[in-house]
PDB file of C-alpha atoms in Angstrom:
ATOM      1  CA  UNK T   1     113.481 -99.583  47.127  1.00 48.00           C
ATOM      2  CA  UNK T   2     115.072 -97.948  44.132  1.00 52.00           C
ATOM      3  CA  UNK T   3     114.049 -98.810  40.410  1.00 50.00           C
ATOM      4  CA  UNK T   4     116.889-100.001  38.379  1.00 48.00           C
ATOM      5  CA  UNK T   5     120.698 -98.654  38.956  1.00 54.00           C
ATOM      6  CA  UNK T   6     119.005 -95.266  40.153  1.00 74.00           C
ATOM      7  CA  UNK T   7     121.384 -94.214  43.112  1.00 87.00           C
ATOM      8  CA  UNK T   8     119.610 -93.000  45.923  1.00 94.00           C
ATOM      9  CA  UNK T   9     119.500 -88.819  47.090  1.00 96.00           C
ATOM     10  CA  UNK T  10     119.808 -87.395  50.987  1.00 98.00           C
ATOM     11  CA  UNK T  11     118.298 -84.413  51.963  1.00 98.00           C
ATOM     12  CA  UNK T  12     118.973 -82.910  55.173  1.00 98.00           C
ATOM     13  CA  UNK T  13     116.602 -80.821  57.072  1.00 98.00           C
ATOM     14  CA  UNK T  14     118.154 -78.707  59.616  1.00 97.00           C
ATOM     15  CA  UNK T  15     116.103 -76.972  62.469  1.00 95.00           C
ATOM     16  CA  UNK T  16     113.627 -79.428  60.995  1.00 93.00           C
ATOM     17  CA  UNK T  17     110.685 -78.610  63.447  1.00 90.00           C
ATOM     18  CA  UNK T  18     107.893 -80.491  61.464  1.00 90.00           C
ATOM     19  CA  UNK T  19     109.896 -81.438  58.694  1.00 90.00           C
ATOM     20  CA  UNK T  20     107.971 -78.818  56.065  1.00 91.00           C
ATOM     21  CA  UNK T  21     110.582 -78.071  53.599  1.00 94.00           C
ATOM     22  CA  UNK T  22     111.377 -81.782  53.507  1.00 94.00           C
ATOM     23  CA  UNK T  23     107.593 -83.507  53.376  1.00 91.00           C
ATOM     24  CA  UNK T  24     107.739 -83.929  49.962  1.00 93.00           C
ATOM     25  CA  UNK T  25     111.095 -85.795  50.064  1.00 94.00           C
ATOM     26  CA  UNK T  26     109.456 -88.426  52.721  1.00 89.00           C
ATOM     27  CA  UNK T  27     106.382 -88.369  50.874  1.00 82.00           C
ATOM     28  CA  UNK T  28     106.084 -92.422  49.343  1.00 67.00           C
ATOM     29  CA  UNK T  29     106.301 -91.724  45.805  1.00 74.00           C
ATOM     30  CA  UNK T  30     110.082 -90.133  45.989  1.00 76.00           C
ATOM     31  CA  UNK T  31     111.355 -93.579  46.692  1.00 83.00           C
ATOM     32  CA  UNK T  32     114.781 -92.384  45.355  1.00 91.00           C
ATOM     33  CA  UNK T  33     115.146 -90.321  48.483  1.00 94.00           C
ATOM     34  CA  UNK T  34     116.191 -90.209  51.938  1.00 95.00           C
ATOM     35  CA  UNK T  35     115.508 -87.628  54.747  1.00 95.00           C
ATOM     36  CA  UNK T  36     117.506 -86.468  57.772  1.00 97.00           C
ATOM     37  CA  UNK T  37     116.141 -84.496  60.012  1.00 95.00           C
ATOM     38  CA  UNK T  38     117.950 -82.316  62.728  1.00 97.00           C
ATOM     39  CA  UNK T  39     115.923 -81.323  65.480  1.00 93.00           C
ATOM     40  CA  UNK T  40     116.098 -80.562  69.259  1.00 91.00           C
ATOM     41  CA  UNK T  41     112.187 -80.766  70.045  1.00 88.00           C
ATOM     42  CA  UNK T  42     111.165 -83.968  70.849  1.00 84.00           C
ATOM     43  CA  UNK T  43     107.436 -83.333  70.379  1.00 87.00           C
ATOM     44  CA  UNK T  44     108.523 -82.573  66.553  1.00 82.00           C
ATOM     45  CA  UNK T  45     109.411 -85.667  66.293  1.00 82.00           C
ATOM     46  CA  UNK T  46     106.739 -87.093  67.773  1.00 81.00           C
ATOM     47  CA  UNK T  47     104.170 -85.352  65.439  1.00 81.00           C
ATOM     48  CA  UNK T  48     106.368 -86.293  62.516  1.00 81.00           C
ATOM     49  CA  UNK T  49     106.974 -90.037  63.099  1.00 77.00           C
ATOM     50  CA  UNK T  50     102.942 -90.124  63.348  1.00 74.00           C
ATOM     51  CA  UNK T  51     103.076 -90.570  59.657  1.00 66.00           C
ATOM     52  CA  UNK T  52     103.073 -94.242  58.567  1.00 53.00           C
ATOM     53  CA  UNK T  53     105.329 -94.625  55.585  1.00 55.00           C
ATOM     54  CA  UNK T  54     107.994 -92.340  56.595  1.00 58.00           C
ATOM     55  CA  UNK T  55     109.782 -94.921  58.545  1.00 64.00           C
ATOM     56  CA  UNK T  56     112.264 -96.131  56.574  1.00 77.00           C
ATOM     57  CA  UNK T  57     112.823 -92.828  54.475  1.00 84.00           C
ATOM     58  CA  UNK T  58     113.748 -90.537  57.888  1.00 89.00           C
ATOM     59  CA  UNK T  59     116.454 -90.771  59.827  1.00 92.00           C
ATOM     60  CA  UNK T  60     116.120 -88.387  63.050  1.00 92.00           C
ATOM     61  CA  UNK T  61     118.761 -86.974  64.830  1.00 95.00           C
ATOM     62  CA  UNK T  62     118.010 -84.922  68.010  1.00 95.00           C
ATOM     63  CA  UNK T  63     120.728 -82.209  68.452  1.00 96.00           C
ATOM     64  CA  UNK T  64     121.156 -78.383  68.953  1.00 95.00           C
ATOM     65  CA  UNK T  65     123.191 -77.552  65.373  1.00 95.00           C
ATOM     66  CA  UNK T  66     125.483 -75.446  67.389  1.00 94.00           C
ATOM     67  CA  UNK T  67     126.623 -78.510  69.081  1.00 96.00           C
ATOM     68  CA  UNK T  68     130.336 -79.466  67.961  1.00 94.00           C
ATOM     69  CA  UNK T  69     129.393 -83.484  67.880  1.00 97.00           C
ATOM     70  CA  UNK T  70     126.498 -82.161  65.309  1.00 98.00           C
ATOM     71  CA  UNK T  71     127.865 -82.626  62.291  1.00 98.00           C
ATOM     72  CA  UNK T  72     129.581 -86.063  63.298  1.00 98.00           C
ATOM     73  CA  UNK T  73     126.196 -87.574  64.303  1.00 98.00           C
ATOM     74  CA  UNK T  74     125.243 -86.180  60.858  1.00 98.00           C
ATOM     75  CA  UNK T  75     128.313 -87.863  59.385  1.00 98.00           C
ATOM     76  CA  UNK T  76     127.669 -91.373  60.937  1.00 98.00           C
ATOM     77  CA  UNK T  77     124.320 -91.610  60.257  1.00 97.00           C
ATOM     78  CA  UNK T  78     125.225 -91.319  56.303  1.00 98.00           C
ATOM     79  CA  UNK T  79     127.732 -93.702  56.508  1.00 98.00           C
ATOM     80  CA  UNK T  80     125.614 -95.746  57.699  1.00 96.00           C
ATOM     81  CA  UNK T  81     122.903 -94.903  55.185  1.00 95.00           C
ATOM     82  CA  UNK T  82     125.260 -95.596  52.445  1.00 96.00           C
ATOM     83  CA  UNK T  83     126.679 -98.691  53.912  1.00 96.00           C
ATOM     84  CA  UNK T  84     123.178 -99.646  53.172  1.00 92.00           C
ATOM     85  CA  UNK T  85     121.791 -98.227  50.238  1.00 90.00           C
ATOM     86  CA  UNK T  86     124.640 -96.968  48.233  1.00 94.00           C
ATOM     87  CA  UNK T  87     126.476 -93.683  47.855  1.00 96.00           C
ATOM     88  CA  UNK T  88     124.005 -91.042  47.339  1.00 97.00           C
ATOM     89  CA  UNK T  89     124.065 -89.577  44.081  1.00 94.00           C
ATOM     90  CA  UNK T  90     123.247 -86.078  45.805  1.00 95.00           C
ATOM     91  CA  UNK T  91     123.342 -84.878  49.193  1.00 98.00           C
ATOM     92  CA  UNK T  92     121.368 -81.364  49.809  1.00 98.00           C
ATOM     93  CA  UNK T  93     121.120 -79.173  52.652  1.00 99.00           C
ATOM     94  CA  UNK T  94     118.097 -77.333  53.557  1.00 98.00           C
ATOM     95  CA  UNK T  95     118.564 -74.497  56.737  1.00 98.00           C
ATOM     96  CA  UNK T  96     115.913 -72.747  58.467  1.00 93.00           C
ATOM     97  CA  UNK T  97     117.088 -70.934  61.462  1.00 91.00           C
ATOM     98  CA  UNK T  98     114.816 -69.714  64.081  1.00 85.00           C
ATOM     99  CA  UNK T  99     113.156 -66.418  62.515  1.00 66.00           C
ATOM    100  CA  UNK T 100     112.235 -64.446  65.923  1.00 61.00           C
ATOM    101  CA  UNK T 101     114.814 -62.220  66.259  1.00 59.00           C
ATOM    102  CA  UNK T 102     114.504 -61.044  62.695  1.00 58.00           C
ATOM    103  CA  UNK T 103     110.787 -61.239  62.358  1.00 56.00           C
ATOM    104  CA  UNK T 104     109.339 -57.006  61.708  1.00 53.00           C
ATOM    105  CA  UNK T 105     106.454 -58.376  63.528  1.00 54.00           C
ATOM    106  CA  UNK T 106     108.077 -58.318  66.798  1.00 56.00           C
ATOM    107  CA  UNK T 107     107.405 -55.004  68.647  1.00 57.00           C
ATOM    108  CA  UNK T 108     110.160 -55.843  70.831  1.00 64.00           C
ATOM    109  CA  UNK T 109     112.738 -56.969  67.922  1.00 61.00           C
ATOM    110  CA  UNK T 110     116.389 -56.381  69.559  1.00 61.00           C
ATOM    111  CA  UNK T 111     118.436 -54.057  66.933  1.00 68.00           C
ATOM    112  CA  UNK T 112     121.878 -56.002  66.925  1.00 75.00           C
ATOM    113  CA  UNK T 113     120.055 -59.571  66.795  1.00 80.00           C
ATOM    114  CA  UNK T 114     122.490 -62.860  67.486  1.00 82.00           C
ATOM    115  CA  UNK T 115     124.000 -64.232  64.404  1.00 90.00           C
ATOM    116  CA  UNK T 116     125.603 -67.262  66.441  1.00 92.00           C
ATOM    117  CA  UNK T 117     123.395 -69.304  64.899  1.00 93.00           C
ATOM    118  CA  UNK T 118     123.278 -68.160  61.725  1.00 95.00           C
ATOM    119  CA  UNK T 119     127.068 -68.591  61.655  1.00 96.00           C
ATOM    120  CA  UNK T 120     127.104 -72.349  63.535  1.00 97.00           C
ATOM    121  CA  UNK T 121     124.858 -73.415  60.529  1.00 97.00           C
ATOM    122  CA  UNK T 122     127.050 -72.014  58.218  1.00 98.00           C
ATOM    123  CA  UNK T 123     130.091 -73.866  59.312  1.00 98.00           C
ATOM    124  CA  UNK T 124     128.080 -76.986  59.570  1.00 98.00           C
ATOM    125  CA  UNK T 125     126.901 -76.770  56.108  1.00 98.00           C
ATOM    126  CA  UNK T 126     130.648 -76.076  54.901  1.00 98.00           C
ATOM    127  CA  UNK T 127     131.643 -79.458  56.663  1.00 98.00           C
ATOM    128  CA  UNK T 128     128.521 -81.594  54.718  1.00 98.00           C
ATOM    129  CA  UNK T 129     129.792 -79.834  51.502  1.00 98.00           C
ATOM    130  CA  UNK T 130     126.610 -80.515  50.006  1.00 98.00           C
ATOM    131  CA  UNK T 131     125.731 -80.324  45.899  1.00 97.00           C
ATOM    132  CA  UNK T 132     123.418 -77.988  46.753  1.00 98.00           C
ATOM    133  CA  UNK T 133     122.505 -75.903  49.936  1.00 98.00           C
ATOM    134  CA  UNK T 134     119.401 -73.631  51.284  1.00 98.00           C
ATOM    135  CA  UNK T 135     118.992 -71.366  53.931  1.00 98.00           C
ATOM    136  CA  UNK T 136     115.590 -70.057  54.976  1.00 95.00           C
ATOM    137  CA  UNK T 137     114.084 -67.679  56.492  1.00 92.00           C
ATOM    138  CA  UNK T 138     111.986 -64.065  56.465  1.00 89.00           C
ATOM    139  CA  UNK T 139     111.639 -60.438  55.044  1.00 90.00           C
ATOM    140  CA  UNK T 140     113.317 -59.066  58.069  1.00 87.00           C
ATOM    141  CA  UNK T 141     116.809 -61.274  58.336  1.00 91.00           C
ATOM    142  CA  UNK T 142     117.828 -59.809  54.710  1.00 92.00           C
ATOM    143  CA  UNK T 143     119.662 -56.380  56.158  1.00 91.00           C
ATOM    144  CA  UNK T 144     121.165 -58.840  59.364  1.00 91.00           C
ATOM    145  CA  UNK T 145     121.686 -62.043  56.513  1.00 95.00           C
ATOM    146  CA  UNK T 146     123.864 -60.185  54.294  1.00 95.00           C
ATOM    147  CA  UNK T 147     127.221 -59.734  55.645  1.00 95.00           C
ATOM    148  CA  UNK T 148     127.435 -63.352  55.569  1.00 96.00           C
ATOM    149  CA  UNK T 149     125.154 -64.910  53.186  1.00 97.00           C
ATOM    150  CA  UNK T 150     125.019 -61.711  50.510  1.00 97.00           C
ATOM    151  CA  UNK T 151     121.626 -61.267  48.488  1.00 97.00           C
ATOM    152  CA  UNK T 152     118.877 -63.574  48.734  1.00 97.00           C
ATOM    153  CA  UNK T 153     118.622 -65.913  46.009  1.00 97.00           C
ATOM    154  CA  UNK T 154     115.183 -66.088  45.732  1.00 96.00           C
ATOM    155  CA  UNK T 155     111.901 -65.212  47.361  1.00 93.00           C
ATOM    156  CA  UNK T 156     108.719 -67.684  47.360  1.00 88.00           C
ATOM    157  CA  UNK T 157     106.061 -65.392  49.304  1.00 84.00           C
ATOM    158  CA  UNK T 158     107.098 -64.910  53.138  1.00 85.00           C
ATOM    159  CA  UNK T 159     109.843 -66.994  52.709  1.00 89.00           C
ATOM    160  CA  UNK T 160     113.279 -65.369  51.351  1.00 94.00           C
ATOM    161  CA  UNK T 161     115.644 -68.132  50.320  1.00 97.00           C
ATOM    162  CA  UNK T 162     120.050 -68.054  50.477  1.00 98.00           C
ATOM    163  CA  UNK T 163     122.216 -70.361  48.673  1.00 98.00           C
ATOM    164  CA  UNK T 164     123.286 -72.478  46.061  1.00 97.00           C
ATOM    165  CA  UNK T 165     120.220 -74.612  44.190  1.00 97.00           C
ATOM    166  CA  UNK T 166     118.817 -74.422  40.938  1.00 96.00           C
ATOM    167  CA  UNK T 167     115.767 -71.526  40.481  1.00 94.00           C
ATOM    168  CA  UNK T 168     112.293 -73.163  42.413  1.00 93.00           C
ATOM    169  CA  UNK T 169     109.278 -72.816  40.220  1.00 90.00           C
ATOM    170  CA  UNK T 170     106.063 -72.382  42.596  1.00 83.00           C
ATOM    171  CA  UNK T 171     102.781 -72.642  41.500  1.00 73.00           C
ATOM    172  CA  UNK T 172     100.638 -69.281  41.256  1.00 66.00           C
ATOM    173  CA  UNK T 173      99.230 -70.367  45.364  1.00 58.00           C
ATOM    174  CA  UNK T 174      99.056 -68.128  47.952  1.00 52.00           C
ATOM    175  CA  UNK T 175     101.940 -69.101  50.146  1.00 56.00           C
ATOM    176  CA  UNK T 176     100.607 -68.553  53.978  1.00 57.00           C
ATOM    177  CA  UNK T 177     102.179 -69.505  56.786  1.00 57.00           C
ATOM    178  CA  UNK T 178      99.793 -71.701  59.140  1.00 59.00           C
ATOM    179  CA  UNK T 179      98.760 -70.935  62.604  1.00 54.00           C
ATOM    180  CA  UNK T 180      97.341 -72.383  65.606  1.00 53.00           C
ATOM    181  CA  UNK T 181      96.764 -71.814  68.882  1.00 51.00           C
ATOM    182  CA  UNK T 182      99.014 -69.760  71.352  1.00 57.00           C
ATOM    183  CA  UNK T 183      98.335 -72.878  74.433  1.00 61.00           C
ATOM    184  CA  UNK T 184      99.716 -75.369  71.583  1.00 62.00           C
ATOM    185  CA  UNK T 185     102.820 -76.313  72.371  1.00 62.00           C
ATOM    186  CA  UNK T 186     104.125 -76.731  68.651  1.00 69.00           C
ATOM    187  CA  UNK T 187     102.992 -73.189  67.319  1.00 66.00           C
ATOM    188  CA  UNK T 188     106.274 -71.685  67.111  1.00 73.00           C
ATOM    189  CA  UNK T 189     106.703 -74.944  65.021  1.00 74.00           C
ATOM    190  CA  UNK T 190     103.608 -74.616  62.819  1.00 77.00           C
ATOM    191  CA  UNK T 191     103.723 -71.348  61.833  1.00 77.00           C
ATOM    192  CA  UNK T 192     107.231 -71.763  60.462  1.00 74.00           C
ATOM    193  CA  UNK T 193     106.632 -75.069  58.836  1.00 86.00           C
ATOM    194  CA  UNK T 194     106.857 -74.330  55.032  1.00 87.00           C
ATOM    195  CA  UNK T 195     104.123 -75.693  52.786  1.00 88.00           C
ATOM    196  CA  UNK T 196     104.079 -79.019  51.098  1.00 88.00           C
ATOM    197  CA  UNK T 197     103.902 -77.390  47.846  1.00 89.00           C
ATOM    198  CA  UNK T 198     107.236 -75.421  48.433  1.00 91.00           C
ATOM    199  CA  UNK T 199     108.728 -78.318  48.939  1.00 93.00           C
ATOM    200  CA  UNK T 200     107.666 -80.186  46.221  1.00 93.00           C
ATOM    201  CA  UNK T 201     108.842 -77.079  44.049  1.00 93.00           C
ATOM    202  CA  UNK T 202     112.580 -77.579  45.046  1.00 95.00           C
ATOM    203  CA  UNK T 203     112.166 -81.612  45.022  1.00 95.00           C
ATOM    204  CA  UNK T 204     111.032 -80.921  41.216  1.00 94.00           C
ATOM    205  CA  UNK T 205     114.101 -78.418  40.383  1.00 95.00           C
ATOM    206  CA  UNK T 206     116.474 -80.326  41.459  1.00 95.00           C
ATOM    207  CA  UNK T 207     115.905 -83.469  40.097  1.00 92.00           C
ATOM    208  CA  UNK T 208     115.018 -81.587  36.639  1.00 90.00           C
ATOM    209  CA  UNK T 209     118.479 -80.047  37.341  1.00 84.00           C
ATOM    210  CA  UNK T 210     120.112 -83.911  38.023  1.00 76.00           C
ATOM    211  CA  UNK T 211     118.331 -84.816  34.485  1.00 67.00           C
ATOM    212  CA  UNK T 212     120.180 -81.968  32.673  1.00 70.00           C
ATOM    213  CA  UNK T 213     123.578 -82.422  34.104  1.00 66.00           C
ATOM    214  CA  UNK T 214     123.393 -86.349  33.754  1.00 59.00           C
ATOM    215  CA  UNK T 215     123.274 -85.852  29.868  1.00 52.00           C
TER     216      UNK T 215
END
């Protein structure tokens, strides 16, 4: 499934929900790629696996990511991946937490919101180690964000991106979050799912950034 002696690339999707950030990962022309998806709703899953080709290219794991056997359902299933295909030439993390309590268009938005899951996916991602990492999420978590994650790294419309990557070029689009309707069970889901382009935009910097370093 891979051309030549190209090693193969994981990216995991945390709080996957319908598996936005990582679409263009599964899509069937990054055949160098693998996807793992963390997710406690079922009916994500469901509405995921409906696609045809993304069999073989996503591995799903339902799990809360505060969950302390988390990480080492995360760590089996890439042993096994690599038992199979090889040891992945890059493993990235992509993060987007639940956005509710930090949302400004809440009326009712609590003014010391959690962090406990903020700080579980920290931890989690410090125990992948990944090349590169990516936590996502909107306008309103930057003041609550910072004491643990600092500045922003970069902002691509409503969404306001943490962490370690190289710089994601977007097209000039604009970026809109879907919706749908409040009796559909997968709105929360929808409305958070980031857009294929996005994530085609951070496939394309980081494997321009894999061609540069490989030199």
């Amino acid at each position: 499934m891979v051309n030549g002696s190209e090693r193969m690339k994981l990216f995991i999707d945390l709080f996957a929900g319908l598996c936005g950030a990582s679409q263009a990962f599964i899509d069937h022309d990054s055949k160098d790629w693998m996807v793992i998806a963390v997710e406690n709703n079922e009916l994500c899953f469901d509405e995921v696996m409906k696609i045809e080709f993304c069999n073989w290219k996503l591995k799903w794991i339902k799990a809360d990511i505060s969950d302390k056997f988390t990480f080492m359902k995360i760590k089996r299933k890439i042993q096994a991946m690599e038992a199979r295909f090889g040891t992945f030439d890059q493993i990235i993390v992509w993060a987007s937490p639940p956005c509710t309590e930090f949302s400004d268009a809440q009326t009712n938005r609590p003014s010391n919101p959690s962090m406990v899951l903020l700080e579980d996916t920290i931890k989690l991602i410090e125990k992948i180690a990944p090349d590169h990492w990516y936590i996502e999420n909107v306008k309103g978590a930057i003041r609550d964000f910072k004491p643990l994650l600092g500045s922003f790294h970069q902002k691509m419309g409503p969404f306001f991106v943490w962490g370690n990557f190289p710089r994601i070029c977007v097209p000039r689009i604009i970026l809109k979050k879907a919706d749908a309707w409040s009796t559909d069970p997968l709105r929360a889901n929808i409305r958070a799912k980031v857009p294929f382009e996005v994530s085609l935009a951070i496939k394309h910097a980081l494997e321009c950034q894999l061609k540069i370093t490989s030199f």
